[in-house]
Amino acid sequence: MLDSKIPAGPLDQKWTDYKGHCKLVNPANKRKLEVIVVGTGLAGASAAASLGELGYQVKAFCFQDSPRRAHSIAAQGGINAAKNYQNDGDSVFRLFYDTIKGGDYRAREANVHRLAEVSVNIIDQCVAQGVPFAREYGGLLNNRSFGGTQVKRTFYAAGQTGQQLLIGAYQALERQVALGKVKMYTRHEMLDVVVIDGKARGIICRNLITGELERHFGHAVLLCTGGYGNVFYLSTNAMGSNVTAAWKAHKKGAYFANPCFTQIHPTCIPVSGDHQSKLTLMSESLRNDGRIWVPAKLGDKRAANDIPEEERDYFLERRYPAFGNLVPRDVASRAAKERCDAGYGVGTTGQAVYLDFKFNLINKYGKAEANKLGIQNPDTATLIRLGKEVVKEEYGNLFDMYEKITGENPYEVPMRIYPAVHYTMGGLWVDYELMTSVKGLYALGEANFSDHGANRLGASALMQGLADGYFVIPYTIGNYLADEIATKPIPTEHPAFAEAEQKVADRINTLLSIKGNQTVESFHKRLGRIMWEQCGMARSEQGLKKAIEDIRQLKKEFWSDVRIPGQVNEMNPELDKAGRVADFIELGELMCLDALDRKESCGGHFREESQTEEGEALRDDQQYAYVAAWGYQSDSQWQLNKEPLLFDVAKPSQRSYK
């Protein structure tokens, strides 16, 4: 039975009430307790820094050579918070409601409201750390618009917000390292969780430099290891991003929730060929000032700048006039796919739409700058020149990135974009305290399922990661560890550690002993193609059943014909990748099973059998208003556990952005 531990009482008082009544650990006892943090992106670095500051003995692990290499740096556009500096009607409630609605009513109300509440604290914390948020003329922090909202609540640092926030969390972490409160283990990959008497008591990890397996004890284990978008092979994730830590926890008893809920981001640079190993994201912040369009005439192959205004179809503005280009990501992505599938796509592949800045370059920024400078009746060239300077300040690094990748100047010609896999809303099931179904094992940030439902609003990933690490886990972990102060550190010679390490070693040796003919990369590519075609932007019963069969066959082939060069006791990136791809194959099967079981459309999960006459996602609240929490039983066998979703405040309704 799933116990989400949601506190009683009114929604807007639950978190305050919880903090007032949770158990505490006194400072002297905190020094006796050891906490393991796996992953040092925004969620992990902020959690490790916060727990170290509180006095716990923390061990932090990352597979990169530095926490600064975490994929959190790739988040470009901004971080949401209900500060209402713009005085445009924002509030904690509106952020809560937009998040619930944006997630298509498939998120837990209590967690989302807490996220909205602590969002305002995050900004103060980061400003105190020196994060260089953009500021407006009067000195207040500036905001930009993001999808799924009608207010400006996204704080930003040009087009590198994630990097700047991570530097803030990193310096807080390094302070604790210098004080001896946190011990940092870089180039270490967690390969199993050690569970003793039903509680997480440590991890087995591999030193990626020497190949040596290590045992580490902890009174509690925090997984802050990000999402699993690379199951699709081509995604906007860093190439090292993987599901292994979460998957090992899953196979040790942690439920995996809503695995089919993946996010397709509408503003990515289109695929250019089979040579690509990843995709590049153009921040959603660009939809703040760019207009998305395709030629209105079928088969129009003219250059973008040669197509006059009256022959352009600004399809998001046409279909969703209330939100226009700022509809949520799932809505924008499906609309772009529909236009391309109908033959209106642009570029050599026809799998792209235009993102055009010229209109706002001239009319929004150019004219405002001309007025400030007292220029009367400026010509178009002057407006473009003045507008470019403002856009460079707001988005310059993104425009430079686009030009380096495509060879086209986005100041002169519209960008070409197409949807791509970006974020995963599914993850390890956690209760209100962020604890998984294994006692003492927590999941933070993108590694858990809790806050975004079936679709994440832009700029909410950074918000959740920092909320979990800075403001949630310091309270909730104390509520658990207060009962563990009498537990002495368990020696790593304990049989549970030895057994877990042996299983890890056996799996590694089995992989190396196969000595087949196919590369790990080739299997990953084939898995990605299956997932994208059958469990990507659109899913159907027939396609998902085929995908499950294909993945099971791929798994058999992998374990009989993969070839991994090198040895165990050395630096062996191909061996590391093999273990991750093996986990992706198993996860891919579960994702398709979950998508097959959920016979409704919601958010990014679009079942072709469940759509409105206008082609929008059609939910079934009678049958599917629940979290699907899958428990691992054996190879290709899972048990479905359902956590009903109860909406006391944000009553479910058909989403409309028109």
XYZ file of C-alpha atoms in Angstrom:
658
model
C 0.000 0.000 0.000
C 1.416 3.380 -1.022
C 1.508 5.941 1.778
C 2.260 9.376 0.369
C 2.423 10.876 3.890
C 0.609 14.029 2.809
C -0.077 16.131 5.921
C -3.670 16.834 6.913
C -5.188 20.306 6.804
C -5.689 23.044 4.193
C -3.393 22.848 1.162
C -1.675 26.166 1.812
C -0.861 25.191 5.418
C 0.397 21.632 4.938
C 4.102 22.494 4.586
C 4.084 24.993 7.440
C 2.318 22.478 9.645
C 4.738 19.715 8.647
C 7.786 21.826 9.496
C 6.283 22.688 12.852
C 5.752 19.076 13.865
C 8.481 16.999 12.194
C 11.160 15.374 14.335
C 14.498 17.126 14.756
C 18.068 15.930 15.228
C 20.142 17.994 17.614
C 23.523 19.322 16.412
C 25.585 16.881 18.471
C 23.716 13.922 17.026
C 23.948 15.207 13.448
C 27.719 14.765 13.646
C 27.187 11.034 14.257
C 25.029 10.517 11.179
C 26.385 9.814 7.695
C 24.463 10.698 4.546
C 25.328 9.623 1.004
C 24.408 11.966 -1.865
C 24.652 10.493 -5.361
C 24.793 13.136 -8.071
C 25.990 16.721 -7.674
C 23.884 18.763 -10.061
C 21.569 21.396 -8.666
C 19.577 18.970 -6.500
C 22.613 17.024 -5.277
C 24.980 19.945 -4.749
C 22.359 21.984 -2.885
C 21.376 18.977 -0.743
C 24.981 18.053 0.094
C 25.840 21.676 0.908
C 22.734 22.128 3.063
C 23.181 18.879 4.979
C 26.866 19.598 5.503
C 26.004 23.049 6.822
C 23.555 21.448 9.256
C 26.313 19.232 10.628
C 25.720 15.835 9.024
C 28.704 13.870 7.720
C 28.115 13.818 3.977
C 29.689 11.760 1.209
C 28.920 13.072 -2.288
C 29.478 11.091 -5.489
C 29.477 12.075 -9.155
C 30.672 10.307 -12.282
C 32.060 13.531 -13.772
C 35.491 14.937 -12.968
C 33.826 17.835 -11.126
C 30.340 18.758 -9.880
C 30.605 21.708 -12.255
C 30.158 19.257 -15.137
C 26.640 18.230 -14.067
C 23.976 18.500 -16.762
C 22.224 21.239 -14.761
C 24.520 23.706 -16.533
C 22.626 23.070 -19.767
C 19.404 24.663 -18.483
C 19.489 27.980 -20.272
C 16.299 29.964 -20.031
C 15.557 30.581 -16.378
C 14.024 29.555 -13.064
C 10.436 30.170 -11.986
C 9.438 31.864 -8.739
C 6.253 33.565 -7.581
C 7.896 36.850 -6.529
C 5.496 39.002 -8.583
C 8.131 41.698 -9.104
C 6.340 42.539 -12.367
C 3.116 43.286 -10.463
C 1.223 41.453 -13.197
C -0.983 39.294 -11.005
C 1.349 36.436 -10.087
C 1.114 34.643 -6.753
C 2.021 31.366 -5.069
C -1.427 30.081 -5.961
C -1.055 30.994 -9.643
C 2.308 29.219 -9.864
C 0.755 26.201 -8.170
C -2.259 26.232 -10.491
C -0.215 26.762 -13.676
C 2.012 23.824 -12.700
C -0.917 21.497 -11.986
C -2.703 22.532 -15.189
C 0.494 22.442 -17.252
C 1.083 18.888 -16.013
C -2.426 17.986 -17.201
C -3.660 17.184 -13.687
C -1.350 14.260 -13.146
C 0.761 15.679 -10.293
C 0.239 15.531 -6.535
C -1.304 18.779 -5.271
C 0.545 18.891 -1.937
C 4.008 18.584 -3.476
C 3.292 21.168 -6.162
C 1.946 23.730 -3.697
C 5.036 23.278 -1.512
C 7.197 23.849 -4.581
C 5.371 27.090 -5.345
C 5.716 28.217 -1.719
C 9.477 27.713 -1.471
C 10.134 29.124 -4.954
C 10.295 32.625 -3.473
C 13.034 31.538 -1.040
C 15.157 30.072 -3.816
C 15.676 33.409 -5.519
C 16.768 35.077 -2.256
C 19.176 32.199 -1.586
C 20.737 32.438 -5.039
C 21.050 36.223 -4.978
C 22.840 35.916 -1.629
C 25.244 33.466 -3.287
C 26.007 36.008 -5.986
C 24.112 34.496 -8.905
C 24.093 37.315 -11.515
C 20.402 37.414 -12.390
C 19.406 39.949 -15.018
C 18.058 43.214 -13.617
C 15.721 45.805 -15.028
C 16.288 49.565 -15.101
C 15.071 50.173 -11.548
C 17.410 47.566 -10.074
C 14.887 44.822 -9.388
C 15.508 41.370 -10.778
C 14.063 41.074 -14.256
C 11.652 38.406 -15.491
C 10.785 36.887 -18.851
C 7.796 34.887 -20.084
C 7.758 31.112 -20.457
C 5.216 28.649 -21.796
C 1.986 27.752 -20.007
C 1.642 31.041 -18.129
C 0.236 34.512 -18.660
C 2.591 36.254 -16.236
C 6.309 36.946 -16.204
C 7.825 34.861 -13.405
C 11.021 33.443 -14.917
C 14.262 34.810 -13.441
C 17.278 34.438 -15.709
C 20.960 35.091 -16.280
C 21.139 35.702 -20.039
C 21.011 32.256 -21.671
C 23.094 30.450 -19.052
C 20.879 30.380 -15.972
C 21.571 26.747 -15.109
C 25.309 27.282 -15.211
C 25.146 30.313 -12.940
C 22.863 28.560 -10.447
C 25.138 25.523 -10.416
C 28.150 27.720 -9.698
C 26.248 29.084 -6.700
C 25.411 25.607 -5.417
C 28.937 24.395 -6.237
C 30.610 27.105 -4.167
C 28.298 26.273 -1.244
C 29.260 22.613 -1.659
C 32.986 23.351 -1.906
C 32.806 25.400 1.274
C 31.550 22.322 3.097
C 34.247 20.200 1.446
C 36.882 22.634 2.707
C 35.394 22.478 6.219
C 35.518 18.681 6.175
C 31.732 18.317 6.385
C 31.444 16.854 2.875
C 33.797 14.310 1.336
C 33.703 14.492 -2.456
C 34.124 11.410 -4.659
C 34.473 12.363 -8.325
C 34.695 9.832 -11.166
C 32.654 7.360 -9.120
C 29.512 5.682 -10.453
C 26.928 4.117 -8.173
C 26.108 0.582 -9.326
C 23.918 -0.698 -6.494
C 22.111 0.232 -3.295
C 22.818 -1.787 -0.150
C 19.621 -2.573 1.752
C 19.817 -4.028 5.288
C 16.674 -4.936 7.217
C 14.545 -3.016 4.736
C 16.548 0.226 4.984
C 19.046 1.779 2.572
C 22.405 1.602 4.308
C 24.941 2.328 1.611
C 26.024 1.963 -1.984
C 28.406 0.030 -4.171
C 30.234 2.210 -6.648
C 32.946 1.855 -9.252
C 35.984 4.084 -9.401
C 35.905 5.019 -13.091
C 39.647 5.682 -13.172
C 40.927 2.429 -11.648
C 37.909 0.180 -12.169
C 37.928 -0.749 -8.481
C 34.618 -1.463 -6.735
C 34.056 0.349 -3.437
C 31.628 -0.017 -0.523
C 30.275 3.028 1.312
C 27.977 3.133 4.333
C 25.334 5.778 5.003
C 22.468 6.130 7.444
C 20.488 7.425 4.445
C 21.060 7.594 0.681
C 19.936 10.469 -1.555
C 19.697 9.905 -5.310
C 20.024 13.186 -7.214
C 20.951 11.652 -10.542
C 18.737 13.426 -13.065
C 16.470 12.010 -15.737
C 16.498 9.204 -18.271
C 15.906 11.040 -21.566
C 18.889 9.308 -23.164
C 16.826 6.130 -23.406
C 15.827 7.718 -26.749
C 19.519 7.976 -27.753
C 18.964 11.368 -29.377
C 17.969 13.887 -26.729
C 19.070 17.241 -25.367
C 20.682 15.506 -22.377
C 24.422 15.336 -21.878
C 25.756 12.110 -23.363
C 26.708 10.782 -19.929
C 23.226 11.248 -18.484
C 21.751 7.857 -17.608
C 19.233 5.972 -15.485
C 21.579 3.493 -13.827
C 21.478 4.738 -10.225
C 17.687 5.067 -10.213
C 17.294 1.733 -11.991
C 19.473 -0.096 -9.458
C 17.336 1.411 -6.697
C 14.229 0.258 -8.571
C 15.504 -3.302 -8.719
C 16.164 -3.142 -4.968
C 12.542 -2.287 -4.207
C 12.019 1.392 -5.086
C 8.909 1.887 -7.195
C 9.344 3.587 -10.579
C 6.490 6.036 -11.195
C 4.964 7.176 -14.496
C 7.954 6.100 -16.623
C 6.109 6.895 -19.881
C 5.806 10.596 -18.978
C 8.596 12.133 -21.055
C 8.802 15.694 -22.274
C 9.302 16.688 -25.864
C 10.795 20.188 -26.112
C 9.536 22.224 -29.095
C 12.617 24.400 -29.645
C 15.536 22.156 -30.555
C 17.870 22.281 -33.540
C 16.530 19.643 -35.969
C 18.269 16.333 -36.629
C 20.674 16.677 -39.538
C 21.795 13.072 -40.070
C 22.740 9.662 -38.648
C 26.091 10.996 -37.467
C 24.541 12.827 -34.503
C 24.830 11.485 -30.984
C 22.847 14.232 -29.248
C 20.592 17.189 -29.959
C 20.979 20.822 -28.986
C 18.306 22.754 -27.175
C 17.422 26.321 -28.032
C 16.003 27.698 -24.804
C 12.253 28.083 -24.393
C 13.010 31.677 -23.466
C 13.358 32.264 -27.208
C 9.606 31.677 -27.561
C 9.272 34.748 -25.335
C 10.289 36.943 -28.275
C 10.244 34.646 -31.307
C 7.205 33.814 -33.450
C 6.789 30.274 -34.756
C 5.504 29.798 -38.299
C 5.456 27.710 -41.470
C 4.571 28.676 -45.037
C 0.820 28.943 -45.515
C 1.099 27.369 -48.965
C 1.753 23.619 -49.185
C 5.105 22.789 -50.721
C 6.432 26.355 -50.567
C 10.225 25.952 -50.769
C 11.188 29.635 -50.932
C 13.752 30.958 -48.492
C 12.146 32.197 -45.290
C 12.918 35.860 -45.911
C 11.332 35.620 -49.386
C 7.939 34.589 -48.014
C 5.822 37.703 -47.357
C 3.980 38.179 -44.073
C 0.555 37.422 -45.511
C 1.765 34.023 -46.774
C 2.983 32.815 -43.362
C 0.994 30.652 -40.952
C 1.715 31.576 -37.347
C -0.017 28.370 -36.345
C 0.359 28.628 -32.557
C -1.079 32.137 -32.556
C -3.874 30.932 -34.857
C -4.777 27.843 -32.829
C -4.187 29.209 -29.301
C -4.847 32.964 -29.367
C -4.862 33.411 -25.545
C -1.341 31.998 -25.109
C 0.035 32.119 -28.658
C 3.678 31.082 -28.861
C 3.743 30.528 -25.097
C 1.561 27.429 -24.882
C 3.056 24.550 -22.830
C 5.751 22.420 -24.393
C 3.636 19.385 -25.146
C 1.020 21.505 -26.938
C 3.615 23.416 -28.988
C 5.456 20.211 -29.890
C 2.383 18.383 -31.151
C 1.294 21.429 -33.147
C 4.701 21.591 -34.869
C 4.613 17.869 -35.616
C 1.094 18.188 -37.064
C 2.196 20.941 -39.470
C 5.256 18.992 -40.570
C 3.289 15.765 -40.991
C 0.796 17.699 -43.122
C 3.624 18.724 -45.479
C 4.244 22.297 -44.345
C 7.610 21.624 -42.710
C 10.703 23.545 -43.783
C 14.365 22.764 -44.343
C 15.880 19.927 -46.357
C 14.146 17.230 -44.303
C 10.777 18.958 -43.974
C 10.990 18.200 -40.264
C 11.332 21.759 -38.964
C 9.411 24.986 -38.435
C 10.658 28.559 -38.246
C 11.319 30.529 -35.059
C 11.495 34.132 -36.221
C 12.760 37.111 -34.190
C 12.560 39.839 -36.784
C 9.100 41.096 -35.779
C 10.022 41.728 -32.145
C 13.561 42.715 -33.076
C 12.005 45.675 -34.885
C 8.705 46.341 -33.137
C 9.488 45.487 -29.515
C 13.156 46.223 -28.987
C 14.140 48.373 -31.948
C 11.354 50.919 -31.519
C 11.845 51.083 -27.751
C 15.559 51.789 -28.164
C 14.875 54.395 -30.851
C 12.443 56.173 -28.539
C 15.003 56.140 -25.712
C 17.571 57.684 -28.036
C 15.127 60.259 -29.392
C 15.385 58.988 -32.971
C 12.335 60.166 -34.929
C 10.918 57.973 -37.735
C 13.810 55.487 -37.835
C 14.148 53.288 -40.918
C 13.994 49.496 -40.725
C 17.780 49.086 -40.861
C 18.173 51.345 -37.822
C 15.474 49.501 -35.902
C 17.125 46.151 -36.635
C 20.546 47.468 -35.574
C 19.186 48.844 -32.296
C 17.085 45.748 -31.628
C 20.060 43.442 -32.185
C 21.949 45.032 -29.321
C 19.122 44.300 -26.879
C 18.643 40.744 -28.143
C 22.384 40.096 -27.864
C 22.257 41.075 -24.215
C 19.261 38.786 -23.550
C 20.043 35.787 -25.736
C 23.458 36.377 -27.306
C 25.088 33.092 -26.316
C 22.100 31.115 -27.662
C 22.256 32.905 -31.008
C 26.014 32.289 -31.179
C 25.485 28.606 -30.405
C 22.891 28.280 -33.149
C 25.159 29.898 -35.704
C 28.109 27.682 -34.801
C 26.003 24.529 -35.203
C 24.014 25.449 -38.334
C 26.179 28.048 -40.075
C 23.183 30.398 -40.271
C 22.910 33.817 -38.636
C 19.638 33.877 -36.634
C 19.720 37.675 -36.562
C 19.326 37.614 -40.335
C 17.259 34.465 -41.014
C 14.740 32.627 -38.825
C 15.957 29.697 -36.753
C 14.762 26.246 -37.780
C 13.505 24.175 -34.852
C 11.798 20.838 -34.234
C 10.675 18.962 -31.093
C 13.082 16.614 -29.329
C 13.263 14.610 -26.102
C 14.313 16.868 -23.261
C 13.105 16.010 -19.746
C 11.489 13.096 -17.956
C 8.593 13.696 -15.586
C 8.587 10.046 -14.540
C 11.103 8.803 -11.984
C 11.366 7.035 -8.684
C 8.146 7.218 -6.678
C 8.557 9.346 -3.549
C 6.227 10.369 -0.762
C 5.764 13.912 0.566
C 9.113 13.595 2.347
C 10.900 12.661 -0.916
C 11.509 9.134 0.393
C 11.125 6.246 -2.031
C 9.345 3.013 -1.161
C 12.656 1.862 0.391
C 13.140 3.384 3.843
C 16.093 5.746 4.059
C 16.382 6.014 0.264
C 15.425 9.430 -1.132
C 15.144 10.803 -4.658
C 15.475 14.520 -5.429
C 15.082 16.678 -8.531
C 14.474 15.055 -11.904
C 15.241 11.632 -10.433
C 11.810 11.596 -8.767
C 8.352 11.867 -10.320
C 6.685 14.217 -7.918
C 6.126 17.748 -9.153
C 5.362 17.976 -12.859
C 2.655 15.473 -13.738
C 2.505 14.595 -17.430
C 4.291 17.737 -18.675
C 6.779 20.118 -17.078
C 6.427 23.854 -17.547
C 9.568 25.566 -18.784
C 11.921 26.944 -16.097
C 10.497 24.636 -13.430
C 13.313 22.045 -13.474
C 15.815 24.355 -11.804
C 13.121 25.411 -9.364
C 12.402 21.822 -8.303
C 16.059 20.790 -8.018
C 16.949 23.679 -5.734
C 13.693 23.468 -3.765
C 14.344 19.794 -2.981
C 17.969 20.340 -2.032
C 17.893 23.646 -0.146
C 14.443 23.744 1.421
C 12.746 20.336 1.546
C 15.234 17.559 2.309
C 16.866 19.347 5.294
C 13.509 19.026 7.098
C 12.278 15.679 5.833
C 15.492 13.727 6.271
C 15.670 14.864 9.898
C 12.237 13.369 10.468
C 13.712 9.982 9.497
C 17.187 10.273 10.983
C 15.827 11.304 14.379
C 15.053 7.611 14.870
C 18.493 6.512 13.630
C 20.768 8.291 16.085
C 21.348 5.047 18.013
C 22.363 3.195 14.829
C 26.117 2.791 14.741
C 27.873 2.897 11.349
C 27.576 -0.567 9.834
C 30.956 -2.014 8.797
C 31.223 -2.499 5.046
C 32.306 -6.084 5.738
C 28.652 -6.799 6.490
C 27.308 -9.672 4.313
C 24.827 -7.338 2.578
C 27.706 -5.186 1.290
C 29.683 -8.247 0.192
C 26.686 -9.732 -1.608
C 25.843 -6.496 -3.404
C 29.440 -5.990 -4.517
C 29.660 -9.555 -5.792
C 26.530 -9.118 -7.900
C 27.956 -5.940 -9.409
C 31.252 -7.685 -10.163
C 29.486 -10.673 -11.710
C 27.470 -8.430 -14.040
C 30.573 -6.530 -15.150
C 32.459 -9.762 -15.820
C 29.507 -11.187 -17.753
C 29.401 -8.097 -19.983
C 33.112 -8.350 -20.747
C 32.956 -12.082 -21.408
C 30.335 -11.884 -24.180
C 32.879 -10.807 -26.811
C 30.279 -10.467 -29.555
C 30.392 -8.480 -32.783
C 28.258 -5.390 -32.164
C 29.165 -2.153 -30.416
C 27.357 -0.760 -27.414
C 26.584 2.369 -29.435
C 24.797 0.385 -32.149
C 22.448 -1.154 -29.567
C 21.752 2.247 -28.028
C 20.901 3.703 -31.445
C 18.515 0.867 -32.224
C 16.808 1.220 -28.843
C 16.455 4.958 -29.391
C 14.847 4.453 -32.778
C 12.294 2.005 -31.344
C 11.480 4.357 -28.479
C 11.154 7.492 -30.632
C 9.003 5.840 -33.281
C 6.656 3.965 -30.946
C 6.844 5.743 -27.571
C 7.807 9.258 -28.626
C 5.540 12.135 -29.611
C 2.620 9.797 -30.354
C 1.820 6.317 -29.037
C -0.673 3.673 -30.143
C -1.619 0.249 -28.820
C -0.288 -1.505 -31.904
C 2.974 0.440 -31.916
C 3.625 -0.060 -28.203
C 3.023 -3.810 -28.405
C 5.479 -3.997 -31.283
C 7.992 -1.914 -29.353
C 7.834 -4.270 -26.364
C 8.514 -7.261 -28.612
C 11.364 -5.439 -30.376
C 12.970 -4.357 -27.100
C 12.839 -7.868 -25.657
C 14.520 -9.182 -28.792
C 17.102 -6.386 -28.620
C 17.845 -7.329 -25.025
C 18.533 -10.962 -25.972
C 20.789 -9.807 -28.777
C 22.647 -7.381 -26.513
C 23.470 -10.027 -23.911
C 24.705 -12.454 -26.573
C 26.453 -10.283 -29.143
C 27.753 -7.051 -27.587
C 31.485 -6.464 -27.759
C 33.287 -4.491 -25.068
C 37.026 -3.918 -25.443
C 39.440 -3.390 -22.551
C 39.648 -4.806 -19.071
C 37.824 -4.467 -15.738
C 40.525 -2.907 -13.599
C 41.235 0.130 -15.721
C 39.556 3.203 -17.092
C 37.050 1.714 -19.539
C 34.378 4.135 -20.826
C 32.934 1.499 -23.149
C 32.288 -0.794 -20.189
C 30.643 2.083 -18.309
C 28.443 2.790 -21.323
C 27.505 -0.882 -21.694
C 26.102 -1.054 -18.177
C 24.080 2.099 -18.771
C 22.674 0.905 -22.102
C 21.712 -2.447 -20.556
C 19.703 -0.512 -17.963
C 18.157 1.697 -20.655
C 16.944 -1.403 -22.513
C 15.150 -2.667 -19.403
C 13.727 0.785 -18.692
C 12.536 1.113 -22.299
C 10.436 -2.006 -21.893
C 8.816 -0.639 -18.733
C 8.150 2.733 -20.384
C 6.281 1.030 -23.204
C 4.340 -1.158 -20.769
C 3.354 1.933 -18.791
C 2.328 3.793 -21.957
C 0.319 0.780 -23.113
C -1.468 0.507 -19.765
C -2.410 4.218 -19.698
C -5.166 4.294 -22.317
C -5.593 8.060 -22.197
C -3.749 11.086 -23.481
C -2.310 13.531 -20.961
C 0.481 16.051 -21.326
C 3.405 14.541 -23.203
C 1.760 11.101 -23.254
C -0.323 11.230 -26.426
C -2.265 8.070 -27.228
C -3.599 8.314 -30.772
C -6.745 6.472 -29.659
C -7.553 9.214 -27.135
C -7.800 12.680 -28.671
C -10.404 15.387 -29.189
C -11.869 16.252 -32.581
C -9.308 19.069 -32.769
C -6.402 16.690 -32.128
C -5.768 17.721 -28.509
C -4.910 15.316 -25.671
C -8.021 13.738 -24.173
C -7.680 12.691 -20.524
C -9.775 10.058 -18.778
C -10.042 11.224 -15.173
C -12.454 8.444 -14.271
C -9.971 5.686 -15.045
C -6.485 7.198 -14.891
C -6.303 9.925 -12.235
C -3.505 8.098 -10.450
C 0.252 7.765 -10.236
C 1.376 4.504 -11.806
C 4.071 3.178 -9.442
C 5.688 0.028 -10.824
C 7.361 -2.482 -8.526
C 10.064 -4.722 -9.985
C 9.425 -8.449 -9.543
C 11.703 -10.266 -11.991
C 12.982 -10.004 -15.541
C 10.222 -8.338 -17.646
C 7.777 -8.635 -14.751
C 6.401 -5.644 -12.820
C 3.574 -5.082 -10.362
C 1.447 -1.965 -10.892
C 0.627 0.009 -7.730
C -1.716 2.987 -7.992
C -1.620 6.159 -5.920
C -4.948 7.951 -6.465
C -4.629 11.657 -7.219
C -7.104 13.769 -5.260
C -7.724 17.358 -6.336
C -9.234 19.473 -3.589
C -8.240 22.870 -4.990
C -7.252 22.606 -8.665
C -10.240 20.718 -10.034
C -9.399 18.846 -13.263
C -10.811 20.325 -16.460
C -10.039 19.969 -20.143
C -6.942 22.076 -20.742
C -7.509 25.022 -23.037
C -4.959 27.627 -24.079
C -7.222 29.298 -26.596
